[in-house]
N, CA, C and O atoms as a Tinker XYZ file with bonds, in Angstrom:
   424  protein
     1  N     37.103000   34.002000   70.784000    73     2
     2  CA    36.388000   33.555000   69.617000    64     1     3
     3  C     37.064000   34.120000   68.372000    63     2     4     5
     4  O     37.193000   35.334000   68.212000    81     3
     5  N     37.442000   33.321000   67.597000    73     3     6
     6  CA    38.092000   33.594000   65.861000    64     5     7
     7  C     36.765000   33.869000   65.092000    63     6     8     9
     8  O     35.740000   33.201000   64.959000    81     7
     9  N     37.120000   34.997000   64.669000    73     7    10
    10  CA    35.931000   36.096000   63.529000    64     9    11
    11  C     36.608000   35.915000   62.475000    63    10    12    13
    12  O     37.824000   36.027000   62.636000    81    11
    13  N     36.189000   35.630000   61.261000    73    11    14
    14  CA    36.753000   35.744000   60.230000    64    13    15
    15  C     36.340000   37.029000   59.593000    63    14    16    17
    16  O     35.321000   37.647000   59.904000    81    15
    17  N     37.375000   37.463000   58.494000    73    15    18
    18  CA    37.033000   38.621000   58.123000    64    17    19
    19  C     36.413000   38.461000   56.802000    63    18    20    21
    20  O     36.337000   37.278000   56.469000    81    19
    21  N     35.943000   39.307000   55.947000    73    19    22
    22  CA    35.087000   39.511000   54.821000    64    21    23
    23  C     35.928000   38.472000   53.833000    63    22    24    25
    24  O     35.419000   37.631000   53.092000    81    23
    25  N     37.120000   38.699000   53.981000    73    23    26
    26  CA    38.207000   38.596000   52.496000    64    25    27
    27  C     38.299000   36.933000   53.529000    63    26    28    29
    28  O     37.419000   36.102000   53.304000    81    27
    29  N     38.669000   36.823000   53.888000    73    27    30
    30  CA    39.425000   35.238000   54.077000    64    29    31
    31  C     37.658000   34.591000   53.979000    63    30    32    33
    32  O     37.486000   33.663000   53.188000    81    31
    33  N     36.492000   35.075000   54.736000    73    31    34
    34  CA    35.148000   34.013000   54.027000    64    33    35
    35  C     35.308000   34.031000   53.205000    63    34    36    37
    36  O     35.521000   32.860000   52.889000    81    35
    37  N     35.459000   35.111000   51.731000    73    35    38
    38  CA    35.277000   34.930000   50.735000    64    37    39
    39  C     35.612000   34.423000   49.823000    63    38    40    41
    40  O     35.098000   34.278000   48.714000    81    39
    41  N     36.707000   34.056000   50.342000    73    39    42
    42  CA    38.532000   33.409000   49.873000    64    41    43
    43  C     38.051000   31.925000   50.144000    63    42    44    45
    44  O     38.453000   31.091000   49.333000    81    43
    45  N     37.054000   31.386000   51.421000    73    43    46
    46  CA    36.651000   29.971000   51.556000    64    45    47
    47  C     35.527000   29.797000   50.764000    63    46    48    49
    48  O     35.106000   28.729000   50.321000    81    47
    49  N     35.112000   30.797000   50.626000    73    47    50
    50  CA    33.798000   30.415000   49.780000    64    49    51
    51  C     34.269000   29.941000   48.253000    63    50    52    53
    52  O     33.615000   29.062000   47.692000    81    51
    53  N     34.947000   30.297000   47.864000    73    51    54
    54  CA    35.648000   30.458000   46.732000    64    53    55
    55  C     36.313000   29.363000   46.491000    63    54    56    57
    56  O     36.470000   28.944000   45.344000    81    55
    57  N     36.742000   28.822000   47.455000    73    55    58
    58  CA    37.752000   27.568000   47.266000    64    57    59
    59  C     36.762000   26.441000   47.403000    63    58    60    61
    60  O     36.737000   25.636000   46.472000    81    59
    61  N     35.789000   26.222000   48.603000    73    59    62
    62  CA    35.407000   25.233000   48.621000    64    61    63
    63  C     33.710000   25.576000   47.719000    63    62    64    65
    64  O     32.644000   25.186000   48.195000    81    63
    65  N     33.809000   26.314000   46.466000    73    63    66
    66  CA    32.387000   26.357000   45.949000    64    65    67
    67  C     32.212000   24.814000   45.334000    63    66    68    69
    68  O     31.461000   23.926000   45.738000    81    67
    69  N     33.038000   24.795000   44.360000    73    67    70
    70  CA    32.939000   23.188000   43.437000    64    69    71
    71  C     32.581000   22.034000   44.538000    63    70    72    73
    72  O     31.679000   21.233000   44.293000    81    71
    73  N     33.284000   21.979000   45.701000    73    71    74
    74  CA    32.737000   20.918000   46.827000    64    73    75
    75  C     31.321000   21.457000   46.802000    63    74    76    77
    76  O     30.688000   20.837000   45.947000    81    75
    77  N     30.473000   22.502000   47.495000    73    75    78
    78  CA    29.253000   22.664000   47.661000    64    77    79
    79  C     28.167000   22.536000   46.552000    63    78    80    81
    80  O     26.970000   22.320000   46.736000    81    79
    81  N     28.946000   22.745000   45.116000    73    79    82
    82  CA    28.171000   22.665000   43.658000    64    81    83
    83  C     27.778000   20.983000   43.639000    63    82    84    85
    84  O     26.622000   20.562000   43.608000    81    83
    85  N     29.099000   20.068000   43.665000    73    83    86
    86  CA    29.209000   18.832000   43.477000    64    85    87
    87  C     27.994000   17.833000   44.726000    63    86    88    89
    88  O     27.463000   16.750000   44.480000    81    87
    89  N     27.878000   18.538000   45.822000    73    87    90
    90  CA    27.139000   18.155000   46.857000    64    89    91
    91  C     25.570000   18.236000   46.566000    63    90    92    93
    92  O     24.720000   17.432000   46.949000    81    91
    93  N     25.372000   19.424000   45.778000    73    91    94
    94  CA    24.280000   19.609000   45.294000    64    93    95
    95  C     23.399000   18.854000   44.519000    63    94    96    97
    96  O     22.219000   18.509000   44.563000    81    95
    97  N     24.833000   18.648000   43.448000    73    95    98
    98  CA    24.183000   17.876000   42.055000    64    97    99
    99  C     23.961000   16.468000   42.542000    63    98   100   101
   100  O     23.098000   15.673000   42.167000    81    99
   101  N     25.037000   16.287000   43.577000    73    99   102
   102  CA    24.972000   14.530000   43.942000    64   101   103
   103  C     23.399000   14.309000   44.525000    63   102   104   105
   104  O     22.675000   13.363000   44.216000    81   103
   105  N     23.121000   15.175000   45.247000    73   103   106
   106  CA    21.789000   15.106000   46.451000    64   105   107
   107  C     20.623000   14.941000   44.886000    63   106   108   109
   108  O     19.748000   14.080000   44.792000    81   107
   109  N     20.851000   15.712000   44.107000    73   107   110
   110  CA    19.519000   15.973000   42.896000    64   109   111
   111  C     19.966000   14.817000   42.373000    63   110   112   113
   112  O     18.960000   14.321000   41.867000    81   111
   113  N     20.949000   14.031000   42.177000    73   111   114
   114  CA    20.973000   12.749000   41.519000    64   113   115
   115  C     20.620000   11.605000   42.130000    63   114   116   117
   116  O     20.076000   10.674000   41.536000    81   115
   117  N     20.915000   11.608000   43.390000    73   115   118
   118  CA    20.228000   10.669000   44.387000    64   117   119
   119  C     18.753000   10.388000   44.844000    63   118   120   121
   120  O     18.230000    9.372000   45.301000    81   119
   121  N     18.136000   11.962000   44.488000    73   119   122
   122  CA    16.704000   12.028000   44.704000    64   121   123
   123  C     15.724000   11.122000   43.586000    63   122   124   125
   124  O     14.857000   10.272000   43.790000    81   123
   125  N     16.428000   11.872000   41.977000    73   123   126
   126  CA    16.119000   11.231000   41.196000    64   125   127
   127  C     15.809000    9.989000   40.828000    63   126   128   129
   128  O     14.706000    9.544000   40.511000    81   127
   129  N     17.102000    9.316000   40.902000    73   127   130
   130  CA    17.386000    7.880000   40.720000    64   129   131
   131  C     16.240000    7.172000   42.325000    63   130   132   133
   132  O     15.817000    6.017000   42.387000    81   131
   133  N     16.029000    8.144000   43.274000    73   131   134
   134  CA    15.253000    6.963000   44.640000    64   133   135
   135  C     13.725000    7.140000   43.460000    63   134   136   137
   136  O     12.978000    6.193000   43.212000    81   135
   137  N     13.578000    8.323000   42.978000    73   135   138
   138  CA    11.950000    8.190000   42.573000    64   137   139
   139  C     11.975000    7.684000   41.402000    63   138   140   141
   140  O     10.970000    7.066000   41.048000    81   139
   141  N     12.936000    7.779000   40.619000    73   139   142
   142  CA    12.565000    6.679000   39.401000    64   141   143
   143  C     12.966000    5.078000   39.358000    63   142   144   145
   144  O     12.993000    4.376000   38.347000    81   143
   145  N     13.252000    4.704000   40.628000    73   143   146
   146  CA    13.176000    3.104000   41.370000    64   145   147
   147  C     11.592000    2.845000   41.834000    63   146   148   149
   148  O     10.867000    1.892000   41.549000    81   147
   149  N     11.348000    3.851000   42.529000    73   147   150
   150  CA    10.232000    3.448000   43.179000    64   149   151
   151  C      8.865000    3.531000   42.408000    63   150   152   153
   152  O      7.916000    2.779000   42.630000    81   151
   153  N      8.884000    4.741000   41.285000    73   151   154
   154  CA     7.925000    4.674000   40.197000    64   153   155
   155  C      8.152000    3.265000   39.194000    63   154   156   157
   156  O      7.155000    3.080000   38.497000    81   155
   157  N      9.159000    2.322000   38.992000    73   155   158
   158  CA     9.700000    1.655000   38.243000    64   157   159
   159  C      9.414000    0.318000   39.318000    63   158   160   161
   160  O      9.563000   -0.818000   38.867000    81   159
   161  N      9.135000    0.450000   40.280000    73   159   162
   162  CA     8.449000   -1.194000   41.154000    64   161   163
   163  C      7.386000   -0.805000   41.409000    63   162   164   165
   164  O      6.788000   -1.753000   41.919000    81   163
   165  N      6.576000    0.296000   41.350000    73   163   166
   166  CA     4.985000    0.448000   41.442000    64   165   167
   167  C      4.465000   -0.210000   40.260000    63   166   168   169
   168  O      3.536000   -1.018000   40.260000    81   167
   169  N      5.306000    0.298000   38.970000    73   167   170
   170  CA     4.343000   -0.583000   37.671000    64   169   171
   171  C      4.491000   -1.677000   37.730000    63   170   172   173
   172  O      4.098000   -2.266000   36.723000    81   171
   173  N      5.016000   -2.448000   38.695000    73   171   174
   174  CA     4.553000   -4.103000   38.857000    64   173   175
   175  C      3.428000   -4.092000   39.608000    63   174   176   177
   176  O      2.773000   -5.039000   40.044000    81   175
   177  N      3.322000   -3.308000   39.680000    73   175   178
   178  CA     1.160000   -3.761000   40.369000    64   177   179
   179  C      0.548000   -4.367000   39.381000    63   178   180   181
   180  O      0.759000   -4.130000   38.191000    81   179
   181  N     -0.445000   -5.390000   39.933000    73   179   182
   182  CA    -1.107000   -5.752000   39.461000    64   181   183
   183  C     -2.483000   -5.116000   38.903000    63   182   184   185
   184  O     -3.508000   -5.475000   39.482000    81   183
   185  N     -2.608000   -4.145000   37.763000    73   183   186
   186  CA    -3.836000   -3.759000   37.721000    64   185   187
   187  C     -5.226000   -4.412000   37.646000    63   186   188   189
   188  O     -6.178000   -3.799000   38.128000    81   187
   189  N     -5.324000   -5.068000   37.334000    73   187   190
   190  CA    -6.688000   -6.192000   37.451000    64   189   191
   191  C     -7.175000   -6.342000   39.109000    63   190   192   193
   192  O     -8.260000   -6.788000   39.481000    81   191
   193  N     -5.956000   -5.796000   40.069000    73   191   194
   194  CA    -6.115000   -6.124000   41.589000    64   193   195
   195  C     -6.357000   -4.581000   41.792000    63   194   196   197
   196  O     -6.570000   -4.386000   42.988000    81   195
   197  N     -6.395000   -3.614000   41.190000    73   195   198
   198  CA    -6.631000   -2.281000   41.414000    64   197   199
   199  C     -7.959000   -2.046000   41.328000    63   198   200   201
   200  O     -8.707000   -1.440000   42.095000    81   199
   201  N     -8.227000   -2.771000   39.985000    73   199   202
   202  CA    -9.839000   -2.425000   39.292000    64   201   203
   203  C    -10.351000   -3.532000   40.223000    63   202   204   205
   204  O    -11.304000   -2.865000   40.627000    81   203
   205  N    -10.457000   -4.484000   40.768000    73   203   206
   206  CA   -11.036000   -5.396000   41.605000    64   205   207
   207  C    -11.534000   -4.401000   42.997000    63   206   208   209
   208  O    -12.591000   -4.310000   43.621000    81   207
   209  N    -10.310000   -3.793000   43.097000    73   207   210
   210  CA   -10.498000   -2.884000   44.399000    64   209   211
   211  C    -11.471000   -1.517000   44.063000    63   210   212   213
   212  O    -12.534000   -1.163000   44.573000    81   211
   213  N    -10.901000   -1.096000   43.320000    73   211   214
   214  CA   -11.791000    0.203000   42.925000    64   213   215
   215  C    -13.656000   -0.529000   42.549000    63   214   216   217
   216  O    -14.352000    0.451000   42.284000    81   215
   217  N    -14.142000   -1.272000   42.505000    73   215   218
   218  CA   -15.498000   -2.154000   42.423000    64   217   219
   219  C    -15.747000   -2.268000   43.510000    63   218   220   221
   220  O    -16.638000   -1.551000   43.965000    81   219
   221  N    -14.961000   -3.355000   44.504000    73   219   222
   222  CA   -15.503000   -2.447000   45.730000    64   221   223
   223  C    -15.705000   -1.503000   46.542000    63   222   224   225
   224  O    -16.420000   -1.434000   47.542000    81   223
   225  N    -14.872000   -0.608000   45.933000    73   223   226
   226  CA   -15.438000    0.659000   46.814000    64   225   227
   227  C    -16.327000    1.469000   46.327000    63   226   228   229
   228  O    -17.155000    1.939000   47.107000    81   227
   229  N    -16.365000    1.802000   45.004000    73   227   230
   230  CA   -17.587000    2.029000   44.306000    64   229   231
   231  C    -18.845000    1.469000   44.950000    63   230   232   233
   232  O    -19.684000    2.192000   45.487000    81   231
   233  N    -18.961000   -0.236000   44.845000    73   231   234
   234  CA   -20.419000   -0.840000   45.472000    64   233   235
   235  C    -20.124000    0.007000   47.016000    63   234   236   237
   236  O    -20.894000    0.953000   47.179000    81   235
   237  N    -19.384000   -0.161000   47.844000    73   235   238
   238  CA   -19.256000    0.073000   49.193000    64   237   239
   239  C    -19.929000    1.393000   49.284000    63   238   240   241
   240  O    -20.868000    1.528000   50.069000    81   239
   241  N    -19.378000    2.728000   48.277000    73   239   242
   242  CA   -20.272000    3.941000   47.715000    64   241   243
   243  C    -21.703000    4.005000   47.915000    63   242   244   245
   244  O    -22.348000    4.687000   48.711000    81   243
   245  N    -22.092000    3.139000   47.016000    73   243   246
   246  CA   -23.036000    3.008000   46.671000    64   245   247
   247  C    -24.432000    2.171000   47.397000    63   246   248   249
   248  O    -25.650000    2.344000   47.454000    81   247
   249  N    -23.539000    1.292000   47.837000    73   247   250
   250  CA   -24.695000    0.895000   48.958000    64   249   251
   251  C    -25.193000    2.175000   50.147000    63   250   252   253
   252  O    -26.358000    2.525000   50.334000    81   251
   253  N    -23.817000    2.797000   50.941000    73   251   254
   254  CA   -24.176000    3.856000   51.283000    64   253   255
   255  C    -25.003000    4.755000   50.999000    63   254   256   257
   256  O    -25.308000    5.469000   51.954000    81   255
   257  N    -25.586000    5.036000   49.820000    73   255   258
   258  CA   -25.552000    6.285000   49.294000    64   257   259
   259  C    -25.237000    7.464000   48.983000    63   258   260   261
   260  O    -25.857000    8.524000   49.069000    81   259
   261  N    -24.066000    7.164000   48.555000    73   259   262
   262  CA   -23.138000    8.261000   48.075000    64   261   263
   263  C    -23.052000    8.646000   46.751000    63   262   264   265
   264  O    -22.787000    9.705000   46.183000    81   263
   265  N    -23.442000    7.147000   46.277000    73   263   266
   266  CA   -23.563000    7.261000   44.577000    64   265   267
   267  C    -24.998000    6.602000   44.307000    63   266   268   269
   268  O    -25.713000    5.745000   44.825000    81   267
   269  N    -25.030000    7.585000   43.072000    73   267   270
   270  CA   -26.301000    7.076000   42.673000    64   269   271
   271  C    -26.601000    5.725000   42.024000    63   270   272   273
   272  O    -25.719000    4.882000   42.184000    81   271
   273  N    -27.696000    5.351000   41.309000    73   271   274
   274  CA   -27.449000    3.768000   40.642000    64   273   275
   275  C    -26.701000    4.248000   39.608000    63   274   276   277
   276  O    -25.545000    3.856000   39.450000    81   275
   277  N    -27.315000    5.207000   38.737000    73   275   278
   278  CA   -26.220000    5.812000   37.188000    64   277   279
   279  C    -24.918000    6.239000   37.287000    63   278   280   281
   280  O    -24.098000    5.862000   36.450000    81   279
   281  N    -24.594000    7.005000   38.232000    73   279   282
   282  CA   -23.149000    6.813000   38.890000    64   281   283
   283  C    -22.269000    5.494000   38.806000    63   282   284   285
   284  O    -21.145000    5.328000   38.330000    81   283
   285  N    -23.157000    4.594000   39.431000    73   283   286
   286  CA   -22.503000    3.301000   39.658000    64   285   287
   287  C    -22.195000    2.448000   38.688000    63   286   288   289
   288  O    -21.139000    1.815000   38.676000    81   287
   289  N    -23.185000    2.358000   37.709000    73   287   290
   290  CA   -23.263000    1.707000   36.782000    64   289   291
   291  C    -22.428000    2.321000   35.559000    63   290   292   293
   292  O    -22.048000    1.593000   34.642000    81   291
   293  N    -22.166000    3.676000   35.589000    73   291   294
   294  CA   -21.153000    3.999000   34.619000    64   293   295
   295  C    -19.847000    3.880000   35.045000    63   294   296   297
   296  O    -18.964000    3.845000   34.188000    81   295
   297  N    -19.377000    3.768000   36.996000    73   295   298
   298  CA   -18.074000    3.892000   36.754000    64   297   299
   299  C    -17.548000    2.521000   36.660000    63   298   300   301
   300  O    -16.474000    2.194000   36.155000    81   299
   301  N    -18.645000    1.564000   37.339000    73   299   302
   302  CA   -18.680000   -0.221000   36.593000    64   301   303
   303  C    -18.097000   -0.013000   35.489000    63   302   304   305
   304  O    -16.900000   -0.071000   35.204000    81   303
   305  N    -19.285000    0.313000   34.673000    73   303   306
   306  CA   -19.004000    0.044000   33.193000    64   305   307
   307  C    -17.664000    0.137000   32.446000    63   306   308   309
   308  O    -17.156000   -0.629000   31.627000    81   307
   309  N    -17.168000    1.502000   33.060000    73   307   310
   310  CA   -15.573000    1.894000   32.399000    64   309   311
   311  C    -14.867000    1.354000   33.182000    63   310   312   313
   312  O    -13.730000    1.191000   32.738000    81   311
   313  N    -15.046000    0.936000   34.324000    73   311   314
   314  CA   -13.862000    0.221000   35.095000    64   313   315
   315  C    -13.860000   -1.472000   34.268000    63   314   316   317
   316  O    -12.937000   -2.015000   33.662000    81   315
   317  N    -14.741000   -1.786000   34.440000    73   315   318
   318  CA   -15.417000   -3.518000   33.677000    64   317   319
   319  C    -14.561000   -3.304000   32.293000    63   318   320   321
   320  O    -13.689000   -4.124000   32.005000    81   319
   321  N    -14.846000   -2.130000   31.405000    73   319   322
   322  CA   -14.189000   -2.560000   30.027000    64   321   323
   323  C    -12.563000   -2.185000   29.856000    63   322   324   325
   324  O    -11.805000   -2.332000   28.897000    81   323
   325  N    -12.324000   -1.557000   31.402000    73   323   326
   326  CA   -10.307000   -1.316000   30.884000    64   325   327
   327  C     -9.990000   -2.769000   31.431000    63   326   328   329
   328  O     -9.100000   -3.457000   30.930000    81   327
   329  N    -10.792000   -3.201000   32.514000    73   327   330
   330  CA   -10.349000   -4.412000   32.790000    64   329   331
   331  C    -10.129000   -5.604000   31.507000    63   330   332   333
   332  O     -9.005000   -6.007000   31.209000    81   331
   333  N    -11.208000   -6.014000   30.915000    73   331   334
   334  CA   -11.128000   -6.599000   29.111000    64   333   335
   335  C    -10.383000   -6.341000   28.847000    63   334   336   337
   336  O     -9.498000   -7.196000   28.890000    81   335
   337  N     -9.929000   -4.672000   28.220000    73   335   338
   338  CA    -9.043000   -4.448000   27.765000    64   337   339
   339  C     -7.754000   -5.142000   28.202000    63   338   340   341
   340  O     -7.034000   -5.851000   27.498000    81   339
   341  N     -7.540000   -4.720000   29.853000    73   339   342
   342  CA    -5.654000   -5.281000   30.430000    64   341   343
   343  C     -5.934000   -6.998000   30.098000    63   342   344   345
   344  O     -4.958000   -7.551000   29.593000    81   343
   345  N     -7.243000   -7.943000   30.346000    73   343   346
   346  CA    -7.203000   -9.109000   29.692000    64   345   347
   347  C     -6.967000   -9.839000   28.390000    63   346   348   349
   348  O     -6.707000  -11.024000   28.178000    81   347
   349  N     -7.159000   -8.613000   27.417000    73   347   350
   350  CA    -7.653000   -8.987000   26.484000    64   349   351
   351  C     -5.854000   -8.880000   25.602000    63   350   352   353
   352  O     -5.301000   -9.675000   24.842000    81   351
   353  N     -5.409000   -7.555000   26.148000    73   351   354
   354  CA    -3.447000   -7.208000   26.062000    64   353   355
   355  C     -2.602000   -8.251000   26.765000    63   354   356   357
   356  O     -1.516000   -8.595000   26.297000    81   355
   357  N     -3.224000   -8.888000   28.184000    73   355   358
   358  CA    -2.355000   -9.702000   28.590000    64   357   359
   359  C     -2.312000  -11.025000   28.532000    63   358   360   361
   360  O     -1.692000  -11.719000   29.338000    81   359
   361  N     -3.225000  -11.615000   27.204000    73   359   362
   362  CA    -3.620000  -13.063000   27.038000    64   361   363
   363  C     -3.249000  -12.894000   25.280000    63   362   364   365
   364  O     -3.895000  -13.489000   24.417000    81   363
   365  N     -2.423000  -12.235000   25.072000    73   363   366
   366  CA    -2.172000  -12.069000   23.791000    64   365   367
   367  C     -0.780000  -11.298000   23.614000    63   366   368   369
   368  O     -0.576000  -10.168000   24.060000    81   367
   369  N      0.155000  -12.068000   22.896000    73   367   370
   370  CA     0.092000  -13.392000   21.967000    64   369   371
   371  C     -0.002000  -14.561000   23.151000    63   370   372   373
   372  O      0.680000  -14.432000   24.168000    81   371
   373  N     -0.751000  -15.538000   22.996000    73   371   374
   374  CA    -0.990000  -16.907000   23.532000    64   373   375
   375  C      0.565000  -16.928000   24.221000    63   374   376   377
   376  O      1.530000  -16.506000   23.584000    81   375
   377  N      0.682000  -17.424000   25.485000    73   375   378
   378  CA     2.046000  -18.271000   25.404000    64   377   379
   379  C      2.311000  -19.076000   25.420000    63   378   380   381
   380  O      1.285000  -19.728000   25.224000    81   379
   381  N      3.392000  -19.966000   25.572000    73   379   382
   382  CA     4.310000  -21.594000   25.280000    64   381   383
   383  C      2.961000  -22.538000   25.848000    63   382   384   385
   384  O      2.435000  -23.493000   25.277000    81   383
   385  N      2.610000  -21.930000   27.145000    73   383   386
   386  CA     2.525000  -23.043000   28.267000    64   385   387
   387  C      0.525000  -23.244000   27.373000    63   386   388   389
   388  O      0.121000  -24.253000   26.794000    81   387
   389  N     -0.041000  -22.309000   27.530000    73   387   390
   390  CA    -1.101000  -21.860000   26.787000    64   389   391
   391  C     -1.731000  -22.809000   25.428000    63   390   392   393
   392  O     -2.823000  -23.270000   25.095000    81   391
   393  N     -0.125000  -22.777000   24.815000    73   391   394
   394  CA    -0.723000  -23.288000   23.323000    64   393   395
   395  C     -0.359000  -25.032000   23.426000    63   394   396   397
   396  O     -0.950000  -25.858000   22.730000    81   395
   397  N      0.845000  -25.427000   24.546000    73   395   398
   398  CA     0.865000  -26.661000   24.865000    64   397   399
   399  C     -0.173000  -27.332000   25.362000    63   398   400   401
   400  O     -0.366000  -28.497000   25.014000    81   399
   401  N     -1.292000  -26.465000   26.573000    73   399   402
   402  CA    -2.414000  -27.284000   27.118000    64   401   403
   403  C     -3.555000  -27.593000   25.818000    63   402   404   405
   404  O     -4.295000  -28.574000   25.745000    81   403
   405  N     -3.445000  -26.319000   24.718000    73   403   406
   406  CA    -3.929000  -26.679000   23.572000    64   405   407
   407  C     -4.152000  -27.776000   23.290000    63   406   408   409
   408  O     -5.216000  -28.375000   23.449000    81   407
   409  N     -2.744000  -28.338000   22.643000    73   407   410
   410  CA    -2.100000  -29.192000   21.891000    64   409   411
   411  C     -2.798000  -30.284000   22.439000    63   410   412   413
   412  O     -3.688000  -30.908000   21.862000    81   411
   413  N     -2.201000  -30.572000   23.998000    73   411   414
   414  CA    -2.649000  -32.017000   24.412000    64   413   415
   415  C     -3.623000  -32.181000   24.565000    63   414   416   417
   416  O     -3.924000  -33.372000   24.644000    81   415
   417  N     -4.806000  -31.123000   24.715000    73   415   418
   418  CA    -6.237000  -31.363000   24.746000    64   417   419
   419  C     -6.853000  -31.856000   23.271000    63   418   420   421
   420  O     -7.998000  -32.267000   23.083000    81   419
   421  N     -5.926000  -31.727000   22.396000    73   419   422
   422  CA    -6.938000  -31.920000   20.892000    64   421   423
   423  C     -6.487000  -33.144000   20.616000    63   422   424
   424  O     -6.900000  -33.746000   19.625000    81   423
């Protein structure tokens, strides 16, 4: 069996550090770039299909009894008005197709 001695590891360590530095940074750049892909195709969710979901499980809650009626009815309530809200941001400005069915209806 070949033992290396103190001075020749240290002599490899030395030579091949920049390979092990460069390996490093590549792995932290690769990690990066996978989670800011995958955070970057989550915001294509549909939120209106989130808040649809989160209503039923709330009622589903609530029929159980897990939540109370005032419980329920407040997390309705704030769930009901961000929903308006994402309707109210995503139907504005009108678009092409929108202001054409306009048109031919008048």
């Amino acid at each position: 069996m070949f033992l290396l001695s103190d001075a020749r590891l240290s002599r490899i360590l030395e030579d091949t550090l920049w390979h092990w530095a460069g390996l490093v940074v590549g792995v932290i750049v690769m990690i990066v770039a996978v989670v800011l892909i995958r955070g970057w195709l989550r915001d294509d969710d549909d939120p209106a299909i989130e808040d649809q979901q989160m209503l039923r499980q709330i009622a589903e809650l609530q029929r159980r009894g897990e939540l109370s009626g005032e419980e329920y009815r407040s997390i309705k309530g704030r769930i009901i008005g961000r929903m308006d809200q994402t309707e109210t941001i995503a139907s504005y400005p009108p678009s092409h197709t929108e202001g054409s069915r306009q048109e031919s209806g008048s």
